[in-house]
Coordinates of C-alpha atoms in Angstrom, one line a residue:
X1 CA 1.9 17.4 -28.0
X2 CA 0.6 13.8 -28.3
X3 CA -2.1 12.8 -25.9
X4 CA -1.8 9.9 -23.6
X5 CA -4.2 7.1 -24.1
X6 CA -6.0 5.7 -21.2
X7 CA -6.7 2.0 -20.5
X8 CA -10.1 2.1 -21.9
X9 CA -9.0 3.8 -25.2
X10 CA -6.3 1.1 -25.6
X11 CA -8.8 -1.8 -24.9
X12 CA -11.2 -0.2 -27.6
X13 CA -8.3 0.1 -30.1
X14 CA -7.4 -3.5 -29.4
X15 CA -11.0 -4.6 -29.9
X16 CA -11.0 -2.7 -33.3
X17 CA -7.9 -4.6 -34.3
X18 CA -9.4 -8.0 -33.3
X19 CA -12.5 -7.1 -35.3
X20 CA -10.8 -6.1 -38.4
X21 CA -8.5 -9.2 -38.2
X22 CA -11.7 -11.3 -37.9
X23 CA -12.9 -9.8 -41.1
X24 CA -9.7 -11.1 -42.8
X25 CA -8.2 -7.8 -43.9
X26 CA -4.5 -7.4 -44.5
X27 CA -2.5 -6.3 -41.4
X28 CA -1.5 -3.0 -42.9
X29 CA -5.0 -2.2 -43.8
X30 CA -6.1 -3.3 -40.3
X31 CA -3.7 -0.8 -38.7
X32 CA -4.7 2.0 -41.0
X33 CA -8.4 1.5 -40.4
X34 CA -8.0 1.2 -36.6
X35 CA -6.0 4.4 -36.5
X36 CA -8.5 6.2 -38.8
X37 CA -11.4 5.0 -36.6
X38 CA -9.8 5.8 -33.2
X39 CA -8.2 9.1 -34.6
X40 CA -4.7 8.1 -33.4
X41 CA -1.4 7.5 -35.3
X42 CA -0.6 4.2 -37.0
X43 CA 2.5 3.9 -34.7
X44 CA 0.3 3.9 -31.6
X45 CA -2.1 1.3 -33.1
X46 CA 0.9 -1.0 -34.0
X47 CA 2.3 -0.5 -30.4
X48 CA -1.1 -1.4 -28.9
X49 CA -1.5 -4.4 -31.2
X50 CA 1.9 -5.8 -30.3
X51 CA 1.2 -5.4 -26.6
X52 CA -2.2 -7.1 -27.1
X53 CA -0.5 -10.1 -28.9
X54 CA 1.7 -10.6 -25.9
X55 CA -1.5 -10.5 -23.6
X56 CA -0.5 -7.8 -21.6
X57 CA -2.9 -5.9 -19.4
X58 CA -3.1 -2.2 -20.4
X59 CA -1.9 -0.1 -17.5
X60 CA -4.2 2.9 -16.5
X61 CA -2.9 6.2 -17.4
X62 CA -1.1 8.2 -14.6
X63 CA -3.6 11.0 -14.9
X64 CA -6.3 8.7 -13.5
X65 CA -4.8 8.2 -10.1
X66 CA -6.4 10.3 -7.6
X67 CA -4.4 11.5 -4.6
X68 CA -6.3 11.3 -1.2
X69 CA -5.8 14.4 1.0
X70 CA -4.4 13.7 4.3
X71 CA -6.8 14.0 7.2
X72 CA -5.8 16.3 9.9
X73 CA -8.0 16.9 12.9
X74 CA -7.4 20.5 14.1
X75 CA -9.7 22.7 16.0
X76 CA -10.8 26.0 14.6
X77 CA -8.6 28.1 16.9
X78 CA -5.5 26.3 15.9
X79 CA -6.5 26.6 12.2
X80 CA -7.1 30.4 12.6
X81 CA -3.7 30.7 14.3
X82 CA -1.9 28.9 11.5
X83 CA -3.7 31.0 9.0
X84 CA -2.5 34.2 10.9
X85 CA 1.1 32.8 11.0
X86 CA 1.0 32.4 7.3
X87 CA -0.4 35.8 6.7
X88 CA 2.1 37.5 8.9
X89 CA 5.0 35.5 7.0
X90 CA 3.4 36.9 3.8
X91 CA 3.2 40.4 5.1
X92 CA 6.8 40.5 6.2
X93 CA 7.7 38.9 2.9
X94 CA 9.4 35.8 4.2
X95 CA 9.5 32.6 2.4
X96 CA 6.7 30.3 3.3
X97 CA 8.0 26.8 3.4
X98 CA 7.2 23.9 5.7
X99 CA 10.4 24.2 7.7
X100 CA 10.1 27.9 8.5
X101 CA 6.4 27.6 9.1
X102 CA 7.0 24.9 11.6
X103 CA 9.6 27.0 13.4
X104 CA 7.2 29.9 13.6
X105 CA 4.4 27.6 15.0
X106 CA 6.9 26.1 17.6
X107 CA 7.7 29.7 18.7
X108 CA 4.0 30.4 19.3
X109 CA 3.7 27.2 21.3
X110 CA 0.7 25.8 19.2
X111 CA 1.5 22.3 19.9
X112 CA 3.6 21.5 16.9

């Protein structure tokens, strides 16, 4: 499975292409040398060079995005009660999904 190139890798490959063109090498040799130097396919290098010519900003890869965890202020007693409800559902072999968990928490009057 081919690996996705992040923004920094694309910028380095673009810099390699610019350097090799500055040395006045033929375009096919430039792509082959850049592909060999970066250990990627010639197709990836040609795609990066075409996007660099159109002055596109390289998007960052989707793996780099960090998802922030939601902040929930729950006291320790409520947290223990939620944990016990989940454990009881697991013990009784019930499906633990948000809607069923919310129903169980409303039955116990935990303020949900």
